[in-house]
XYZ file of N, CA and C in Angstrom:
690
model
N -12.745 7.998 -0.843
C -13.336 8.740 -1.811
C -12.786 10.339 -1.710
N -12.332 10.837 -1.939
C -11.503 12.496 -1.038
C -12.171 13.126 -1.399
N -12.264 13.546 -2.815
C -12.167 14.501 -3.340
C -13.380 15.225 -3.158
N -14.661 16.689 -2.645
C -14.938 17.321 -3.662
C -14.201 18.580 -2.947
N -12.595 19.226 -3.453
C -12.434 20.739 -3.103
C -12.413 21.474 -4.238
N -11.941 23.008 -3.776
C -12.134 23.827 -4.579
C -10.996 24.502 -4.191
N -10.112 24.618 -5.945
C -8.573 25.313 -5.375
C -8.906 26.776 -5.291
N -7.596 27.097 -4.715
C -7.030 28.093 -3.488
C -7.047 29.787 -4.833
N -6.807 28.131 -6.183
C -6.488 29.545 -7.247
C -7.852 30.071 -7.953
N -9.101 29.679 -6.810
C -9.923 30.377 -7.154
C -10.359 31.423 -6.762
N -11.512 32.269 -7.157
C -11.322 33.993 -6.941
C -12.662 33.359 -6.073
N -12.897 35.415 -4.942
C -14.011 34.803 -4.516
C -14.118 35.580 -4.372
N -15.629 35.492 -4.778
C -16.571 36.981 -5.161
C -17.530 37.618 -4.120
N -17.565 37.067 -2.725
C -18.385 37.541 -1.659
C -18.096 39.272 -0.952
N -16.960 39.610 -1.594
C -16.672 40.395 -1.377
C -16.012 41.574 -0.089
N -15.433 41.574 0.833
C -14.974 41.199 2.157
C -14.393 39.239 2.656
N -13.138 39.546 2.477
C -12.823 37.397 2.940
C -13.098 37.431 4.255
N -13.919 36.951 4.838
C -13.971 36.513 5.859
C -12.832 35.826 6.901
N -12.874 35.529 8.099
C -11.117 34.917 8.782
C -12.002 33.341 8.632
N -11.587 32.514 8.368
C -11.314 31.287 8.264
C -10.761 30.436 9.283
N -11.036 30.032 10.330
C -10.494 28.732 11.378
C -10.350 27.364 11.187
N -9.464 26.646 11.501
C -9.809 25.314 11.352
C -9.702 24.732 12.856
N -9.752 24.021 13.584
C -10.374 23.174 14.081
C -10.922 22.126 14.428
N -10.395 20.902 14.759
C -11.401 19.795 15.231
C -11.933 19.789 15.500
N -13.543 18.993 14.967
C -14.441 19.225 15.155
C -14.731 18.512 16.436
N -15.883 19.613 17.335
C -16.404 18.768 17.678
C -17.619 17.722 18.119
N -17.702 16.642 18.849
C -19.207 15.714 17.993
C -20.093 16.672 17.926
N -20.802 17.415 18.297
C -22.088 18.530 17.106
C -22.057 19.599 16.570
N -21.173 18.764 15.515
C -20.856 19.597 15.053
C -20.789 18.450 13.546
N -20.245 17.654 13.795
C -20.322 16.118 12.956
C -21.691 16.163 12.193
N -23.145 16.658 12.281
C -23.646 16.276 12.100
C -23.641 17.475 10.220
N -23.322 18.896 10.180
C -23.397 19.985 9.626
C -21.358 19.320 9.177
N -20.275 18.836 9.161
C -19.632 18.703 8.734
C -20.518 16.831 7.524
N -21.634 16.451 7.254
C -22.379 15.515 7.709
C -22.607 16.748 5.519
N -23.293 17.413 6.682
C -24.239 18.147 5.357
C -22.715 19.634 3.914
N -22.007 19.252 4.889
C -21.104 20.593 3.507
C -20.519 18.963 3.162
N -20.368 18.127 3.039
C -19.636 16.302 2.598
C -21.469 16.256 1.888
N -22.840 16.702 1.819
C -23.219 16.335 0.770
C -23.098 17.540 0.118
N -23.511 17.791 0.750
C -23.896 19.909 -0.333
C -21.659 19.849 -1.225
N -21.349 19.293 -0.909
C -19.493 19.402 -2.228
C -19.024 17.957 -2.420
N -20.498 17.038 -2.421
C -20.264 15.347 -3.316
C -21.245 15.238 -4.481
N -21.912 16.692 -4.401
C -23.004 15.916 -5.192
C -22.831 16.318 -6.425
N -21.732 15.890 -7.382
C -21.622 16.049 -9.037
C -20.257 15.173 -8.559
N -19.738 14.760 -7.523
C -18.403 13.995 -7.454
C -19.271 12.646 -8.678
N -18.694 11.855 -9.537
C -18.812 11.059 -10.383
C -19.060 9.791 -9.268
N -17.706 9.116 -8.833
C -18.450 8.251 -6.974
C -18.513 8.096 -7.248
N -19.243 9.260 -6.454
C -20.403 9.828 -4.706
C -21.129 9.492 -6.016
N -22.117 8.981 -7.445
C -22.995 9.628 -7.757
C -24.035 6.899 -7.894
N -22.417 7.467 -7.834
C -22.596 5.288 -7.702
C -23.208 5.274 -6.154
N -22.446 5.421 -5.803
C -23.387 5.345 -4.410
C -24.992 5.275 -4.166
N -24.916 6.864 -4.620
C -26.437 7.804 -4.477
C -26.119 8.540 -5.494
N -27.082 7.392 -5.847
C -27.150 7.717 -8.162
C -28.393 9.237 -7.613
N -28.629 10.036 -8.955
C -30.098 11.202 -8.603
C -31.266 10.591 -8.353
N -32.207 11.997 -7.271
C -33.784 10.611 -7.094
C -33.626 11.630 -6.320
N -34.879 11.190 -5.561
C -35.180 12.319 -4.552
C -35.090 11.950 -2.852
N -34.658 12.980 -3.031
C -34.126 13.333 -1.349
C -32.546 12.761 -2.304
N -32.362 13.472 -2.163
C -30.542 12.846 -2.371
C -29.563 13.456 -1.766
N -29.710 14.440 -1.513
C -29.101 15.724 -0.238
C -29.615 14.829 0.846
N -30.502 14.653 1.615
C -30.433 14.528 2.666
C -29.697 12.594 2.800
N -30.254 11.736 1.613
C -29.803 10.276 2.354
C -28.116 10.462 1.499
N -27.549 11.822 1.702
C -26.217 12.224 0.819
C -25.849 12.378 2.185
N -26.663 13.192 2.899
C -25.949 13.440 4.352
C -25.234 12.243 5.332
N -27.113 11.621 5.323
C -27.067 10.342 6.125
C -25.498 9.345 5.829
N -25.322 9.928 4.395
C -24.087 8.804 4.241
C -23.425 9.203 4.940
N -22.877 10.054 4.605
C -21.669 10.784 5.639
C -21.903 10.423 6.611
N -22.605 10.812 7.590
C -22.717 11.072 9.166
C -21.902 9.733 9.765
N -22.956 8.758 8.647
C -22.560 7.160 9.352
C -21.335 6.702 8.452
N -19.928 7.933 7.747
C -19.282 7.192 7.396
C -18.222 7.237 8.585
N -18.439 9.067 9.376
C -17.710 9.851 10.002
C -17.288 9.127 10.538
N -18.976 7.781 11.560
C -18.764 7.584 12.871
C -18.668 6.073 12.334
N -18.449 5.803 11.109
C -18.045 4.076 10.942
C -16.008 4.150 11.752
N -15.752 4.974 11.673
C -14.052 5.366 12.016
C -14.445 4.848 13.542
N -13.335 4.045 14.248
C -13.036 4.251 16.034
C -12.978 5.488 15.593
N -13.527 6.015 17.599
C -12.440 7.486 17.908
C -12.134 7.509 18.120
N -10.876 6.372 18.058
C -9.148 6.503 18.635
C -8.874 6.753 17.236
N -9.236 6.530 16.411
C -8.593 6.853 14.964
C -8.590 7.691 13.682
N -10.439 7.885 15.072
C -11.152 9.300 13.208
C -10.467 10.521 13.284
N -10.301 11.652 12.385
C -9.572 12.634 13.056
C -10.800 13.532 11.770
N -11.836 14.758 12.162
C -12.212 15.380 11.360
C -11.556 16.759 11.668
N -11.398 17.328 10.847
C -11.067 19.708 10.637
C -12.630 19.785 9.806
N -12.411 20.326 10.483
C -13.521 21.806 9.961
C -12.885 23.187 10.076
N -14.059 23.598 8.712
C -12.981 25.094 9.153
C -14.550 26.009 9.110
N -14.239 27.194 9.863
C -15.914 27.911 10.219
C -15.891 29.617 9.891
N -16.320 29.653 9.647
C -16.790 31.217 9.958
C -18.123 31.938 9.936
N -17.690 32.231 10.722
C -18.856 32.602 12.349
C -19.779 32.102 12.748
N -18.940 31.218 13.459
C -19.619 30.043 13.847
C -20.334 28.594 12.839
N -20.268 29.057 11.675
C -20.513 27.836 10.821
C -19.762 26.920 10.128
N -19.584 26.306 10.242
C -19.084 25.293 8.543
C -18.833 25.421 7.780
N -18.326 25.369 7.556
C -18.704 25.669 4.905
C -17.341 24.558 4.900
N -16.116 23.921 6.074
C -15.827 22.838 5.002
C -15.474 21.759 5.601
N -14.826 20.232 5.906
C -14.797 19.664 6.287
C -13.530 18.623 5.651
N -13.043 17.319 6.735
C -11.931 17.031 5.875
C -12.026 15.383 6.666
N -11.911 14.360 6.730
C -12.099 13.260 7.014
C -11.047 11.857 7.345
N -9.592 11.980 8.067
C -8.753 11.758 7.938
C -8.646 10.370 9.101
N -7.858 9.643 8.702
C -7.976 8.239 9.414
C -6.649 8.276 9.787
N -6.795 7.903 10.923
C -5.347 7.812 12.090
C -4.416 6.295 11.431
N -3.090 6.052 10.854
C -2.901 5.043 11.269
C -3.101 3.800 12.232
N -3.434 2.913 11.355
C -3.498 1.363 12.172
C -2.103 1.213 12.578
N -2.555 0.619 14.649
C -1.387 0.136 14.620
C -1.137 -1.348 15.153
N -0.505 -2.296 15.007
C 0.243 -3.618 14.466
C -1.126 -4.073 14.945
N -1.505 -4.182 15.987
C -2.495 -5.039 17.355
C -3.573 -4.359 16.379
N -4.342 -3.683 16.214
C -5.427 -2.646 15.355
C -5.501 -3.943 13.784
N -4.906 -3.866 12.805
C -4.522 -4.798 12.327
C -4.744 -5.546 12.841
N -4.226 -6.522 13.294
C -4.653 -8.082 14.065
C -5.612 -8.441 14.051
N -6.524 -7.325 14.235
C -8.116 -8.354 14.920
C -8.768 -7.220 14.937
N -9.149 -6.585 13.429
C -10.055 -6.312 12.141
C -10.253 -7.089 11.697
N -12.071 -6.637 12.331
C -13.367 -7.584 11.613
C -13.743 -7.350 10.486
N -14.204 -7.805 9.350
C -14.958 -7.649 8.005
C -15.488 -6.311 7.922
N -16.760 -6.248 9.195
C -17.651 -5.648 9.814
C -17.231 -5.094 10.862
N -16.589 -3.502 11.942
C -16.709 -3.109 12.841
C -18.312 -2.568 13.786
N -17.845 -2.667 14.631
C -19.074 -2.460 15.849
C -18.978 -0.959 15.100
N -18.571 -0.536 15.169
C -18.832 0.296 14.524
C -19.395 0.731 13.375
N -19.335 0.497 12.890
C -20.271 -0.190 11.237
C -21.537 -0.569 11.799
N -21.692 -1.628 12.135
C -22.834 -1.975 13.124
C -23.756 -1.167 13.906
N -23.152 0.278 14.553
C -23.819 0.535 15.226
C -24.063 2.093 14.031
N -23.579 1.594 13.300
C -24.296 2.884 11.775
C -25.228 2.140 10.836
N -25.439 1.030 11.429
C -25.720 0.706 10.023
C -27.291 1.562 9.928
N -28.929 1.547 10.482
C -29.475 2.582 10.134
C -29.489 2.996 9.736
N -28.210 3.970 9.537
C -28.250 5.969 9.278
C -27.080 5.159 7.644
N -26.896 3.199 7.544
C -25.787 3.971 5.888
C -27.203 2.778 5.097
N -29.249 1.946 6.108
C -30.420 1.899 5.450
C -30.674 3.361 4.883
N -31.234 3.744 6.322
C -31.998 5.327 4.998
C -31.433 6.103 3.835
N -30.120 5.279 3.713
C -29.310 6.548 2.868
C -29.016 5.907 0.869
N -29.191 4.117 1.565
C -28.538 3.619 0.729
C -29.948 2.410 0.381
N -30.700 2.486 0.845
C -31.722 1.812 1.257
C -31.135 -0.330 1.409
N -32.234 -0.365 1.084
C -31.713 -2.687 1.720
C -31.500 -2.305 -0.012
N -31.470 -2.730 -1.307
C -30.461 -2.572 -2.500
C -29.799 -2.411 -2.316
N -29.147 -0.968 -1.805
C -28.317 -0.604 -1.820
C -27.147 -0.881 -1.650
N -26.756 -1.949 -0.523
C -25.871 -2.178 0.602
C -24.885 -3.374 -0.822
N -24.929 -4.053 -0.582
C -23.831 -4.279 -1.582
C -23.710 -3.889 -2.385
N -23.864 -3.718 -3.484
C -23.709 -2.174 -4.636
C -22.591 -1.692 -4.188
N -22.570 -0.883 -2.599
C -22.048 0.160 -1.811
C -20.558 -0.625 -1.330
N -20.812 -2.023 -0.957
C -19.511 -2.020 -0.517
C -18.939 -2.813 -0.766
N -19.211 -3.410 -2.861
C -18.412 -4.232 -4.133
C -18.431 -2.343 -4.360
N -18.387 -1.314 -4.013
C -17.882 0.036 -4.386
C -16.693 -0.244 -3.381
N -16.946 -0.067 -2.247
C -15.801 0.182 -1.022
C -15.002 -0.959 -1.401
N -15.150 -1.915 -1.304
C -13.805 -2.834 -2.165
C -13.396 -2.886 -3.068
N -13.437 -2.120 -4.737
C -12.561 -1.288 -5.042
C -11.516 0.092 -4.113
N -12.302 0.777 -4.688
C -12.061 1.722 -3.835
C -10.954 1.697 -2.881
N -10.532 0.564 -1.838
C -9.907 0.543 -1.300
C -8.596 -0.979 -1.771
N -8.718 -0.969 -1.960
C -8.174 -2.423 -3.214
C -6.619 -1.447 -3.163
N -6.101 0.086 -3.735
C -5.009 -0.085 -3.927
C -4.989 0.584 -3.025
N -4.980 0.678 -1.735
C -4.190 1.061 -0.722
C -3.155 0.755 -0.286
N -2.265 1.302 0.033
C -1.176 0.596 0.032
C -1.012 -0.572 1.233
N 0.013 -1.340 1.455
C 0.212 -1.223 3.318
C 0.899 -0.346 3.910
N 1.584 -0.077 3.751
C 2.591 0.494 4.345
C 1.668 1.847 5.213
N 1.681 1.993 6.403
C 1.302 3.082 7.449
C 1.209 3.755 6.513
N -0.132 3.941 7.252
C -0.450 6.174 6.722
C -1.290 6.792 6.708
N -1.610 8.195 6.840
C -2.983 8.725 7.374
C -4.146 8.524 6.466
N -5.357 8.266 5.744
C -6.223 8.228 4.913
C -6.823 9.515 4.839
N -7.662 10.101 4.011
C -8.267 11.433 3.994
C -9.362 10.705 2.801
N -10.009 10.297 3.731
C -11.149 9.481 2.805
C -12.093 10.890 2.640
N -12.027 12.313 3.315
C -13.469 13.309 2.430
C -12.562 14.576 2.793
N -12.588 14.807 1.838
C -13.076 16.527 2.553
C -13.625 17.585 1.106
N -14.576 18.148 1.331
C -15.933 19.099 0.838
C -15.689 20.577 1.394
N -15.704 20.749 0.822
C -15.872 23.310 1.058
C -17.280 23.679 0.161
N -18.116 23.984 0.502
C -19.311 23.998 0.606
C -18.799 24.751 -0.252
N -20.853 25.628 -1.366
C -20.774 26.852 -1.157
C -20.458 27.814 -1.369
N -20.567 28.583 0.195
C -20.560 29.627 0.738
C -19.097 29.966 0.257
N -17.709 29.117 1.080
C -16.649 29.325 0.670
C -16.210 29.247 -0.833
N -16.967 28.680 -1.301
C -15.976 28.441 -2.655
C -14.944 29.896 -2.995
N -13.511 29.821 -3.068
C -12.874 30.657 -2.952
C -12.063 30.903 -2.139
N -12.214 30.353 -1.364
C -11.074 30.788 0.075
C -9.515 30.227 0.679
N -9.712 29.946 -0.866
C -8.226 28.195 0.417
C -8.783 27.732 0.730
N -10.007 27.245 1.481
C -10.623 26.623 2.481
C -9.803 25.152 2.537
N -10.362 24.737 1.328
C -9.572 23.200 1.651
C -8.031 22.483 1.022
N -8.187 23.890 0.664
C -6.212 24.016 1.568
C -5.442 24.150 2.149
N -6.364 24.996 3.122
C -6.155 25.435 4.052
C -6.611 23.865 5.411
N -7.387 23.442 4.595
C -7.494 21.611 5.484
C -6.314 21.086 5.631
N -6.560 20.557 4.448
C -5.665 19.750 3.956
C -3.780 20.404 4.776
N -3.626 21.360 4.461
C -2.177 21.405 5.244
C -2.250 21.568 6.773
N -3.265 22.100 6.707
C -3.288 21.791 8.967
C -3.615 20.456 9.153
N -3.629 18.991 8.364
C -3.541 18.018 9.070
C -2.262 17.404 8.666
N -1.803 18.034 6.723
C -0.945 17.387 7.139
C 0.618 17.832 7.374
N 0.063 19.001 8.397
C 1.626 19.806 8.882
C 1.924 18.717 10.145
N 0.354 17.952 10.854
C 0.956 17.457 12.268
C 1.526 16.181 11.521
N 1.038 15.348 9.949
C 1.378 14.698 9.687
C 2.148 13.674 9.234
N 3.419 15.069 9.376
C 5.176 15.058 9.218
C 5.245 15.570 10.173
N 5.028 16.383 10.874
C 5.778 16.303 12.674
C 5.771 14.817 12.482
N 4.908 13.394 13.009
C 4.645 12.777 13.180
C 5.908 11.550 12.623
N 5.940 12.294 11.766
C 6.711 11.769 10.609
C 6.214 10.597 8.814
N 5.100 10.660 8.912
C 3.992 9.458 8.505
C 3.624 10.125 7.171
N 3.368 9.312 6.231
C 2.793 8.899 4.422
C 1.171 9.329 4.673
N 1.020 10.171 4.355
C -1.277 10.097 3.706
C -1.188 10.009 2.422
N -1.965 8.977 2.103
C -3.206 8.377 0.582
C -4.315 8.823 0.312
N -4.597 9.512 -0.502
C -6.219 9.503 -1.169
C -6.603 9.373 -2.001
N -7.691 9.670 -2.975
C -7.938 9.322 -4.523
C -8.874 10.176 -4.055
N -8.813 10.609 -5.528
C -8.941 12.224 -6.593
C -10.089 11.698 -7.450
N -10.730 12.371 -7.725
C -11.784 11.786 -9.487
C -11.629 12.803 -10.114
N -10.654 14.161 -9.826
C -11.204 14.779 -10.769
C -9.131 15.455 -10.621
N -8.731 15.240 -12.557
C -7.443 16.329 -13.130
C -7.338 18.416 -12.169
N -8.141 18.814 -11.643
C -8.572 19.534 -11.483
C -7.997 19.542 -9.504
N -7.910 17.977 -8.779
C -7.262 18.551 -7.752
C -6.907 17.203 -7.740
N -6.405 16.684 -8.841
C -4.868 16.178 -8.803
C -3.871 17.191 -8.415
N -4.333 18.152 -9.516
C -3.383 19.207 -9.266
C -2.801 20.388 -8.018
N -4.264 20.319 -7.556
C -3.235 20.577 -5.985
C -2.837 19.868 -5.317
N -3.383 19.345 -5.423
C -2.925 17.602 -3.926
C -1.181 17.221 -5.088
N -1.361 17.326 -5.828
C 0.960 16.991 -6.338
C 1.441 18.678 -5.900
N 0.370 19.511 -6.045
C 1.371 20.512 -4.845
C 1.887 21.045 -4.069
N 1.808 19.250 -3.302
C 1.704 19.298 -1.792
C 2.091 17.894 -0.974
N 2.905 17.403 -2.466
C 3.708 16.808 -2.104
C 3.084 14.676 -2.479
N 1.516 14.729 -3.273
C 1.501 13.551 -3.490
C 1.304 12.951 -4.797
N 1.779 12.647 -4.881
C 1.959 11.826 -6.279
C 1.197 10.048 -6.354
N 1.192 10.446 -7.837
C -0.294 9.348 -8.566
C 0.235 7.855 -8.645
N -0.687 7.434 -7.599
C 0.021 5.878 -7.835
C -0.555 5.205 -9.192
N -2.489 5.291 -10.459
C -2.528 4.932 -11.234
C -3.987 4.937 -10.725
N -4.443 5.455 -11.736
C -6.182 4.557 -11.954
C -6.805 3.543 -10.603
N -7.974 4.093 -10.448
C -8.501 3.584 -9.128
C -9.732 2.621 -10.501
N -9.789 0.545 -11.280
C -11.014 0.992 -11.373
C -12.191 0.189 -11.246
N -12.855 -0.291 -12.028
C -13.972 -1.574 -10.501
C -15.014 -0.212 -10.569
N -14.909 0.697 -11.025
C -16.239 1.785 -10.589
C -16.996 2.377 -11.713
N -18.129 2.286 -12.444
C -18.763 2.419 -13.401
C -18.942 3.687 -13.414
N -18.205 4.446 -14.251
C -18.794 5.676 -14.343
C -17.954 7.088 -13.757
N -16.786 6.071 -14.048
C -15.340 7.375 -13.063
C -14.758 6.102 -12.837
N -13.482 7.605 -12.824
C -11.782 6.420 -12.959
C -10.889 7.323 -12.145
N -11.577 7.157 -10.776
C -10.479 8.181 -9.721
C -8.557 8.004 -9.934
N -7.693 8.363 -9.206
C -7.024 7.895 -9.486
C -5.874 7.760 -8.053
N -5.325 6.658 -7.483
C -4.993 6.661 -6.380
C -3.215 7.634 -5.717
N -4.053 8.705 -4.541
C -2.452 8.745 -4.729
C -1.418 8.837 -3.494
N 0.136 9.199 -3.548
C -0.354 8.810 -2.227
C 1.590 10.363 -1.834
N 1.269 9.995 -0.197
C 2.768 10.985 -0.563
C 3.185 10.533 0.941
N 5.046 10.101 -0.341
C 5.878 9.856 1.457
C 5.963 9.863 3.194
N 6.089 9.308 3.704
C 6.530 9.924 4.356
C 8.050 10.815 4.866
N 7.846 12.404 5.113
C 9.392 13.057 4.714
C 10.648 12.105 4.805
N 11.729 11.964 3.789
C 12.549 11.116 3.493
C 12.462 9.695 3.547
N 10.981 9.273 2.924
C 11.085 8.519 3.545
C 10.789 7.215 1.462
N 10.793 6.234 1.864
C 10.506 5.513 -0.132
C 9.129 5.590 0.072
N 8.882 4.932 -1.598
C 6.613 5.048 -1.552
C 6.614 3.605 -0.524
N 4.917 3.330 -1.218
C 4.631 1.792 -1.098
C 5.214 0.764 -1.091
N 4.739 0.208 -0.509
C 5.634 -0.940 -0.539
C 3.843 -2.539 -1.426
């Protein structure tokens, strides 16, 4: 569930443009990244199916994003953050391609996911775990079988809207993806963001079904000079 970002085309009305640096997240920045993701996804139609509106929704979203980030094995997790004056104002969570060995050893539930179960329970509640797993399976179903980088989540905080932070976050990681000759994949909930992704070389594979209240699009960016997904 890749969105929610804001296009660089939006105007910034906060006065002097601040300096934005894009760096890999330090371990002590993961919680701040989760808070930015929760802020950016508060109105996302896909995320509302995971955490409906209600009491403590922001805190529950923070817990969910913190759990999702830490559920990715550290050897394959790549979290990039946008920082202004020491504060995290944007975050992008990527998953590196699986090796053949790791794909063969893939379990239905990883040790990392089991370790985050308390966070998932605080975010979703006991009754929300199974519906969330079903929604996640619907999201995962269209992912191509070819090795690829997966942009799981990206968001920009309210204070940094219109600075081009979302674009900078994606371009930062895509430079490394292209250098390695890899492909990339994401899901997008809104046409506005899909237009931005198309400008970055992503193409739509089609709508993702099975998510009541939302129909995100699967988007693929072939490795430079490579054919499309199988």
